[in-house]
């Protein structure tokens, strides 16, 4: 089973460029999440989608947008990348909201 | 917002030793989760705890949901080199999202 698949795995952007991170899950989960991971700060929730058709802000939503394309896919968009958005981004999914989450392997994003 | 204090920040232990790490909060949680993250990969769920006082094992790993519902600990017995990684606790309250601790980095000396 693939579980949660994220693309791309690595990306380097210049300040001001835009980019969309893709996430897909094959576990028929209802809820999906986007986190960023920075050294010493654990995982911080950017946006989440409790169910298809809904999205909500998490702890650190500024500078990001999301789209729940269908039940399987949840994308994260950076409209105008900034160096402060250099991070490792993880997508996760759970059967329903607030259940244990399953994570993808991350996208390592550097913004110069 | 909710805060989880995870300790220690890092550990450097001898192979075969037992390891203990914990997570505390000033708030009550209804679920505690423990994840492990290997280098270059995403966190993987190790143990989920749902009731105060619950003690659950997964191989050499044992975790407990504190009786006050404000803490949890994870023990690893007889550590081996593949135990290296970052261990995260996570908790949630009804109606709120998962909150993660900052992680415990485990290094094992073989």
XYZ file of N, CA and C in Angstrom:
666
model
N 0.838 -1.208 0.000
C 0.000 0.000 0.000
C 0.864 1.246 0.000
N 0.480 2.239 -0.827
C 1.263 3.460 -0.905
C 1.025 4.329 0.314
N -0.212 4.358 0.859
C -0.491 5.210 2.004
C -0.679 6.644 1.569
N 0.205 7.525 2.052
C 0.160 8.943 1.712
C 1.360 9.254 0.826
N 1.102 9.775 -0.360
C 2.153 10.075 -1.326
C 2.253 11.564 -1.551
N 3.466 12.090 -1.414
C 3.705 13.516 -1.612
C 4.645 13.738 -2.788
N 4.346 14.746 -3.581
C 5.254 15.150 -4.654
C 5.328 16.666 -4.713
N 6.513 17.237 -5.067
C 7.773 16.518 -5.239
C 8.415 16.190 -3.895
N 9.525 15.488 -3.897
C 10.249 15.200 -2.656
C 11.196 16.343 -2.288
N 11.718 17.017 -3.283
C 12.618 18.150 -3.066
C 12.259 19.265 -4.048
N 12.467 20.496 -3.602
C 12.234 21.624 -4.497
C 13.005 22.826 -3.998
N 13.607 23.547 -4.930
C 14.261 24.820 -4.624
C 13.549 25.906 -5.418
N 13.169 26.949 -4.716
C 12.464 28.065 -5.351
C 13.217 29.361 -5.096
N 12.942 30.331 -5.931
C 13.418 31.681 -5.668
C 12.302 32.459 -4.984
N 12.698 33.415 -4.169
C 11.715 34.274 -3.505
C 10.753 34.850 -4.535
N 9.455 34.765 -4.208
C 8.435 35.313 -5.090
C 7.815 34.297 -6.031
N 8.477 33.162 -6.238
C 7.904 32.139 -7.105
C 6.735 31.459 -6.411
N 5.903 30.844 -7.221
C 4.773 30.107 -6.670
C 4.963 28.616 -6.922
N 4.294 27.821 -6.115
C 4.417 26.381 -6.288
C 3.294 25.674 -5.560
N 2.906 24.519 -6.063
C 1.889 23.691 -5.422
C 2.497 22.362 -5.027
N 2.316 22.007 -3.760
C 2.733 20.696 -3.270
C 1.521 19.765 -3.342
N 1.764 18.564 -3.856
C 0.668 17.621 -4.054
C 0.681 16.531 -2.989
N -0.492 16.084 -2.632
C -0.642 14.992 -1.667
C -1.824 14.134 -2.070
N -1.636 12.824 -2.029
C -2.727 11.896 -2.310
C -2.658 10.734 -1.335
N -3.831 10.274 -0.890
C -3.882 9.108 -0.002
C -4.826 8.061 -0.592
N -4.460 6.805 -0.360
C -5.240 5.701 -0.930
C -5.898 4.856 0.156
N -6.118 5.446 1.329
C -6.675 4.705 2.459
C -8.153 5.026 2.681
N -8.750 5.763 1.755
C -10.160 6.163 1.869
C -10.423 6.979 3.140
N -9.413 7.762 3.542
C -9.572 8.601 4.720
C -10.379 9.844 4.398
N -11.108 10.310 5.398
C -11.913 11.512 5.205
C -11.137 12.799 5.466
N -10.200 12.757 6.415
C -9.533 13.978 6.852
C -8.091 14.016 6.360
N -7.660 15.209 5.964
C -6.288 15.387 5.493
C -5.716 16.668 6.067
N -4.385 16.700 6.181
C -3.709 17.771 6.904
C -2.426 18.152 6.190
N -2.001 19.394 6.367
C -0.677 19.847 5.950
C 0.049 20.431 7.158
N 1.294 19.961 7.361
C 2.144 20.444 8.442
C 3.453 20.964 7.856
N 4.110 21.804 8.636
C 5.500 22.117 8.350
C 6.335 21.714 9.561
N 7.554 21.268 9.283
C 8.452 20.841 10.347
C 9.730 21.660 10.283
N 10.010 22.357 11.352
C 11.223 23.152 11.463
C 12.012 22.655 12.659
N 13.338 22.768 12.616
C 14.174 22.229 13.696
C 13.754 22.738 15.069
N 13.598 21.812 16.008
C 13.274 22.169 17.382
C 11.844 22.626 17.620
N 11.006 22.554 16.575
C 9.643 23.073 16.746
C 8.576 22.021 16.489
N 8.953 20.802 16.290
C 7.950 19.782 16.048
C 7.199 20.033 14.758
N 5.981 19.580 14.719
C 5.121 19.723 13.542
C 4.053 20.765 13.835
N 3.904 21.700 12.941
C 2.893 22.737 13.112
C 1.888 22.662 11.974
N 0.620 22.694 12.343
C -0.467 22.524 11.386
C -0.681 23.802 10.583
N -0.678 23.652 9.256
C -0.876 24.796 8.374
C -2.366 24.925 8.026
N -2.909 23.888 7.437
C -4.320 23.809 7.052
C -4.758 22.357 7.202
N -6.059 22.174 7.322
C -6.584 20.833 7.327
C -7.934 20.798 6.625
N -8.330 19.582 6.282
C -9.622 19.354 5.644
C -10.276 18.194 6.377
N -11.259 18.511 7.201
C -11.900 17.474 8.013
C -12.650 16.475 7.138
N -13.173 16.957 6.036
C -13.877 16.073 5.102
C -13.857 16.726 3.729
N -14.160 15.923 2.702
C -14.172 16.454 1.347
C -15.107 17.656 1.267
N -14.600 18.731 0.677
C -15.421 19.921 0.524
C -15.217 20.968 1.600
N -14.421 20.648 2.626
C -14.175 21.619 3.688
C -12.684 21.801 3.906
N -12.271 23.022 4.198
C -10.894 23.308 4.600
C -10.917 24.354 5.713
N -9.927 24.260 6.600
C -9.846 25.215 7.706
C -8.401 25.530 8.005
N -8.195 26.714 8.591
C -6.848 27.134 8.941
C -6.378 26.392 10.181
N -5.065 26.163 10.200
C -4.430 25.602 11.371
C -3.695 26.679 12.140
N -2.563 26.287 12.700
C -1.789 27.196 13.557
C -1.027 28.255 12.768
N -0.502 27.882 11.577
C 0.367 28.786 10.813
C -0.077 28.874 9.351
N -1.249 29.429 9.045
C -1.773 29.418 7.678
C -1.268 30.536 6.763
N -0.667 31.576 7.340
C -0.317 32.750 6.525
C 0.683 32.402 5.436
N 0.376 32.837 4.209
C 1.255 32.599 3.072
C 0.934 31.324 2.304
N -0.100 30.615 2.738
C -0.471 29.340 2.115
C -1.951 29.320 1.742
N -2.256 28.503 0.743
C -3.641 28.173 0.418
C -3.717 26.679 0.151
N -4.913 26.138 0.301
C -5.087 24.704 0.072
C -6.310 24.461 -0.800
N -6.312 23.269 -1.397
C -7.470 22.810 -2.167
C -7.682 21.338 -1.875
N -8.900 20.997 -1.459
C -9.245 19.574 -1.334
C -9.898 19.200 -2.654
N -9.112 18.639 -3.530
C -9.536 18.405 -4.906
C -10.617 17.331 -4.989
N -10.483 16.315 -4.162
C -11.447 15.215 -4.059
C -11.109 14.497 -2.762
N -11.697 13.338 -2.529
C -11.450 12.683 -1.254
C -9.989 12.268 -1.111
N -9.326 11.947 -2.212
C -7.968 11.440 -2.181
C -6.904 12.522 -2.095
N -7.172 13.691 -2.669
C -6.097 14.651 -2.914
C -6.292 15.973 -2.175
N -5.186 16.472 -1.639
C -5.201 17.719 -0.862
C -3.915 18.441 -1.191
N -4.006 19.584 -1.860
C -2.804 20.285 -2.300
C -2.568 21.538 -1.469
N -1.299 21.916 -1.385
C -0.872 23.106 -0.643
C -0.172 24.042 -1.622
N -0.587 25.299 -1.642
C -0.005 26.244 -2.593
C 0.671 27.399 -1.866
N 1.866 27.717 -2.354
C 2.575 28.914 -1.930
C 2.465 29.899 -3.081
N 1.776 30.980 -2.896
C 1.540 31.931 -3.986
C 2.770 32.775 -4.291
N 3.476 33.188 -3.251
C 4.670 34.018 -3.416
C 5.663 33.602 -2.333
N 6.517 32.654 -2.689
C 7.382 32.025 -1.695
C 8.322 33.021 -1.031
N 8.531 32.815 0.276
C 9.443 33.642 1.056
C 10.457 32.736 1.741
N 11.663 33.242 2.020
C 12.684 32.405 2.683
C 12.197 31.790 3.988
N 11.274 32.467 4.702
C 10.750 31.927 5.963
C 9.916 30.661 5.755
N 9.583 30.381 4.509
C 8.808 29.179 4.213
C 9.710 27.985 3.865
N 11.005 28.176 3.959
C 11.924 27.046 3.838
C 11.655 26.085 4.982
N 11.333 24.847 4.642
C 10.915 23.896 5.670
C 10.733 22.522 5.033
N 10.387 21.567 5.867
C 9.944 20.272 5.368
C 8.436 20.212 5.570
N 7.713 19.904 4.511
C 6.254 19.910 4.547
C 5.746 18.476 4.529
N 4.863 18.186 5.466
C 4.279 16.854 5.555
C 2.774 16.930 5.361
N 2.292 15.987 4.581
C 0.861 15.770 4.433
C 0.499 14.552 5.279
N -0.683 14.569 5.861
C -1.146 13.441 6.670
C -2.632 13.222 6.417
N -3.104 12.044 6.751
C -4.534 11.766 6.631
C -4.974 10.909 7.809
N -6.258 10.964 8.100
C -6.821 10.128 9.152
C -8.233 9.716 8.732
N -8.697 8.617 9.319
C -9.995 8.081 8.933
C -11.090 9.135 9.122
N -11.095 9.722 10.314
C -11.957 10.871 10.573
C -11.138 11.871 11.362
N -11.665 13.067 11.504
C -10.928 14.117 12.194
C -10.618 13.699 13.626
N -9.399 14.037 14.060
C -8.935 13.774 15.422
C -8.625 12.313 15.697
N -8.568 11.484 14.693
C -8.062 10.117 14.823
C -6.567 10.117 14.494
N -5.834 9.051 14.878
C -4.402 9.001 14.547
C -4.143 9.248 13.063
N -3.109 10.025 12.794
C -2.815 10.439 11.432
C -1.671 9.622 10.858
N -1.728 9.423 9.557
C -0.685 8.725 8.818
C -0.014 9.739 7.908
N 1.309 9.735 7.915
C 2.068 10.781 7.237
C 2.721 10.288 5.954
N 2.902 11.227 5.015
C 3.737 10.995 3.859
C 5.197 11.199 4.234
N 6.088 11.062 3.259
C 7.520 11.175 3.517
C 8.043 12.597 3.403
N 7.206 13.541 3.089
C 7.605 14.928 3.144
C 8.102 15.508 1.837
N 8.015 16.835 1.748
C 8.618 17.612 0.655
C 9.582 18.585 1.289
N 10.849 18.494 0.877
C 11.872 19.397 1.404
C 11.975 20.598 0.485
N 11.574 21.753 1.003
C 11.458 22.960 0.197
C 12.445 24.006 0.688
N 13.261 24.490 -0.235
C 14.202 25.567 0.073
C 13.860 26.779 -0.780
N 13.818 27.931 -0.125
C 13.496 29.165 -0.847
C 14.652 30.136 -0.680
N 15.223 30.504 -1.810
C 16.440 31.319 -1.785
C 16.118 32.807 -1.938
N -2.196 28.838 22.777
C -2.616 27.528 22.338
C -2.073 26.437 23.251
N -2.440 25.214 22.925
C -1.971 24.094 23.739
C -0.482 23.915 23.554
N 0.196 23.505 24.609
C 1.622 23.275 24.553
C 1.921 21.905 25.108
N 2.793 21.189 24.414
C 3.289 19.918 24.916
C 4.777 20.061 25.158
N 5.212 19.737 26.356
C 6.625 19.801 26.698
C 7.181 18.390 26.684
N 8.074 18.152 25.750
C 8.626 16.815 25.593
C 10.062 16.812 26.083
N 10.415 15.794 26.857
C 11.777 15.710 27.362
C 12.227 14.261 27.430
N 13.550 14.026 27.326
C 14.558 15.044 27.076
C 14.559 15.473 25.611
N 15.312 16.517 25.302
C 15.415 16.961 23.910
C 16.190 15.957 23.091
N 17.242 15.369 23.696
C 18.015 14.357 22.993
C 18.622 13.401 24.006
N 18.942 12.216 23.520
C 19.529 11.179 24.360
C 20.589 10.448 23.567
N 21.628 10.060 24.265
C 22.719 9.325 23.643
C 23.000 8.153 24.560
N 22.595 6.972 24.163
C 22.635 5.845 25.094
C 23.380 4.671 24.502
N 23.729 3.766 25.378
C 24.406 2.546 24.965
C 23.391 1.523 24.453
N 23.781 0.785 23.436
C 22.931 -0.299 22.951
C 22.626 -1.255 24.101
N 21.383 -1.653 24.218
C 20.969 -2.571 25.280
C 20.351 -1.872 26.477
N 20.550 -0.555 26.556
C 19.958 0.188 27.668
C 18.472 0.405 27.451
N 17.773 0.647 28.552
C 16.374 1.045 28.470
C 16.304 2.575 28.361
N 15.284 3.047 27.667
C 15.115 4.472 27.403
C 13.750 4.917 27.906
N 13.698 6.107 28.459
C 12.413 6.654 28.877
C 12.317 8.116 28.457
N 11.196 8.495 27.914
C 10.953 9.878 27.546
C 9.511 10.216 27.892
N 9.231 11.510 28.084
C 7.874 11.845 28.479
C 7.403 13.150 27.858
N 6.122 13.345 28.009
C 5.457 14.510 27.446
C 4.481 15.024 28.496
N 4.514 16.319 28.755
C 3.614 16.885 29.751
C 2.925 18.121 29.194
N 1.792 18.426 29.802
C 1.040 19.598 29.397
C 0.313 20.174 30.599
N -0.039 21.433 30.509
C -0.866 22.035 31.557
C -2.344 21.788 31.268
N -2.646 21.258 30.096
C -4.030 20.997 29.693
C -4.316 19.498 29.712
N -5.568 19.170 29.800
C -6.010 17.778 29.757
C -6.186 17.344 28.302
N -5.710 16.143 27.995
C -5.870 15.591 26.652
C -6.697 14.305 26.714
N -7.422 14.039 25.654
C -8.213 12.810 25.626
C -7.560 11.708 24.800
N -6.526 12.066 24.050
C -5.768 11.085 23.275
C -4.295 11.455 23.336
N -3.453 10.426 23.496
C -2.011 10.615 23.386
C -1.486 9.648 22.330
N -0.613 10.174 21.492
C -0.018 9.356 20.443
C 1.493 9.485 20.507
N 2.173 8.415 20.135
C 3.635 8.451 20.019
C 4.016 8.044 18.603
N 4.873 8.886 17.997
C 5.354 8.660 16.636
C 6.875 8.560 16.645
N 7.399 7.852 15.640
C 8.842 7.841 15.407
C 9.109 8.324 13.984
N 10.136 9.157 13.845
C 10.523 9.654 12.535
C 11.960 9.249 12.246
N 12.152 8.490 11.182
C 13.494 8.144 10.716
C 13.981 9.241 9.777
N 15.303 9.379 9.636
C 15.842 10.431 8.763
C 15.283 10.350 7.347
N 14.805 11.481 6.836
C 14.314 11.545 5.466
C 12.931 10.964 5.261
N 12.258 10.607 6.346
C 10.928 10.009 6.216
C 9.921 10.769 7.071
N 8.655 10.405 6.906
C 7.623 10.998 7.716
C 7.434 10.248 9.021
N 6.780 10.874 9.999
C 6.517 10.195 11.281
C 5.643 8.961 11.074
N 5.931 7.931 11.844
C 5.163 6.688 11.809
C 4.560 6.456 13.184
N 3.283 6.157 13.218
C 2.600 5.939 14.483
C 3.115 4.681 15.166
N 3.491 4.819 16.446
C 3.956 3.684 17.237
C 2.851 3.159 18.141
N 2.280 4.070 18.925
C 1.299 3.673 19.929
C 0.264 4.782 20.051
N -0.998 4.383 20.217
C -2.084 5.324 20.474
C -2.729 4.970 21.816
N -3.011 5.975 22.613
C -3.581 5.804 23.951
C -4.853 6.622 24.053
N -5.924 6.002 24.596
C -7.219 6.658 24.596
C -7.856 6.819 25.969
N -7.287 6.145 26.995
C -7.910 6.217 28.313
C -6.866 6.542 29.361
N -7.250 7.379 30.329
C -6.356 7.696 31.432
C -5.934 6.413 32.136
N -4.618 6.297 32.375
C -4.080 5.109 33.027
C -3.742 3.979 32.081
N -4.142 4.081 30.842
C -3.915 3.006 29.865
C -2.425 2.770 29.672
N -2.039 1.512 29.660
C -0.654 1.101 29.426
C -0.668 0.177 28.218
N 0.063 0.542 27.175
C 0.023 -0.219 25.922
C 1.432 -0.517 25.451
N 1.638 -1.737 24.958
C 2.952 -2.138 24.449
C 2.895 -2.441 22.967
N 4.046 -2.220 22.324
C 4.229 -2.549 20.915
C 5.654 -3.066 20.795
N 5.818 -4.369 20.940
C 7.165 -4.945 20.941
C 7.938 -4.479 22.162
N 9.091 -3.851 21.916
C 9.918 -3.373 23.026
C 9.473 -1.986 23.526
N 8.442 -1.450 22.932
C 7.954 -0.127 23.319
C 6.742 -0.256 24.234
N 6.720 0.579 25.260
C 5.584 0.646 26.168
C 5.261 2.111 26.408
N 3.991 2.457 26.327
C 3.574 3.836 26.571
C 2.414 3.849 27.542
N 2.326 4.926 28.312
C 1.229 5.054 29.264
C 0.581 6.430 29.154
N -0.705 6.440 29.307
C -1.535 7.642 29.357
C -1.622 8.009 30.841
N -1.079 9.156 31.210
C -1.034 9.541 32.614
C -2.417 9.645 33.242
N -2.477 9.323 34.521
C -3.754 9.283 35.230
C -4.399 10.674 35.319
N -3.584 11.719 35.301
C -4.117 13.081 35.340
C -4.571 13.557 33.965
N -4.262 12.791 32.934
C -4.553 13.100 31.527
C -3.718 14.263 31.007
N -2.698 14.658 31.784
C -1.853 15.768 31.363
C -0.467 15.304 30.946
N -0.226 13.998 30.955
C 1.099 13.536 30.580
C 1.059 12.119 30.024
N 2.172 11.769 29.385
C 2.330 10.425 28.842
C 3.816 10.125 28.792
N 4.160 8.851 28.913
C 5.560 8.493 28.744
C 5.706 7.322 27.779
N 6.904 7.240 27.221
C 7.253 6.143 26.317
C 8.535 5.514 26.815
N 8.537 4.196 26.970
C 9.739 3.453 27.331
C 10.143 2.538 26.186
N 11.444 2.454 25.954
C 11.985 1.502 24.990
C 12.923 0.597 25.769
N 12.697 -0.688 25.712
C 13.558 -1.611 26.444
C 14.625 -2.170 25.510
N 15.803 -2.413 26.089
C 16.909 -3.052 25.368
C 17.139 -2.415 23.997
N 17.516 -1.146 23.998
C 17.625 -0.400 22.747
C 18.629 -1.038 21.782
N 18.340 -0.869 20.487
C 19.182 -1.374 19.406
C 19.463 -0.233 18.442
N 20.459 -0.379 17.569
C 20.818 0.731 16.673
C 19.663 1.272 15.838
N 18.739 0.434 15.424
C 17.639 0.912 14.588
C 16.608 1.732 15.367
N 16.783 1.860 16.658
C 15.901 2.740 17.440
C 16.246 4.217 17.234
N 17.378 4.479 16.590
C 17.776 5.857 16.291
C 16.664 6.585 15.534
N 16.432 7.822 15.923
C 15.434 8.626 15.226
C 14.894 9.695 16.156
N 13.839 10.317 15.719
C 13.178 11.337 16.532
C 11.816 10.804 16.955
N 11.546 10.879 18.233
C 10.280 10.413 18.784
C 9.424 11.624 19.141
N 8.203 11.624 18.640
C 7.278 12.716 18.912
C 6.083 12.216 19.707
N 5.712 12.993 20.707
C 4.412 12.768 21.319
C 3.426 13.716 20.656
N 2.178 13.359 20.694
C 1.113 14.206 20.169
C -0.135 13.958 20.995
N -0.904 15.005 21.185
C -2.135 14.846 21.940
C -3.236 15.686 21.339
N -4.457 15.296 21.635
C -5.531 16.181 21.226
C -6.659 16.188 22.245
N -7.375 17.279 22.175
C -8.552 17.472 23.005
C -9.765 17.451 22.089
N -10.915 17.160 22.659
C -12.144 17.141 21.861
C -12.317 18.465 21.132
N -12.543 18.368 19.842
C -12.809 19.558 19.043
C -11.580 20.309 18.604
N -10.414 19.854 18.995
C -9.181 20.535 18.598
C -8.294 19.606 17.795
N -7.304 20.195 17.173
C -6.407 19.416 16.334
C -5.267 18.834 17.160
N -4.583 17.852 16.574
C -3.416 17.276 17.212
C -2.373 18.352 17.470
N -1.741 18.277 18.640
C -0.617 19.138 18.977
C 0.584 18.240 19.187
N 1.724 18.628 18.626
C 2.920 17.805 18.709
C 3.940 18.412 19.655
N 4.653 17.532 20.362
C 5.820 17.968 21.088
C 6.966 18.248 20.123
N 8.043 18.839 20.633
C 9.172 19.215 19.780
C 10.056 18.032 19.414
N 9.846 16.891 20.082
C 10.587 15.690 19.715
C 11.749 15.381 20.641
N 12.058 14.104 20.754
C 13.245 13.613 21.460
C 14.119 12.906 20.439
N 15.357 13.396 20.294
C 16.288 12.777 19.342
C 17.023 11.657 20.065
N 16.919 10.458 19.541
C 17.563 9.301 20.162
C 18.742 8.856 19.312
N 19.899 8.812 19.948
C 21.100 8.309 19.297
C 21.590 7.132 20.129
N 21.916 6.059 19.482
C 22.371 4.855 20.169
C 23.818 4.593 19.821
N 24.610 4.390 20.827
C 26.009 4.060 20.632
C 26.130 2.550 20.562
N 26.627 2.029 19.441
C 26.698 0.574 19.279
C 27.968 -0.008 19.899
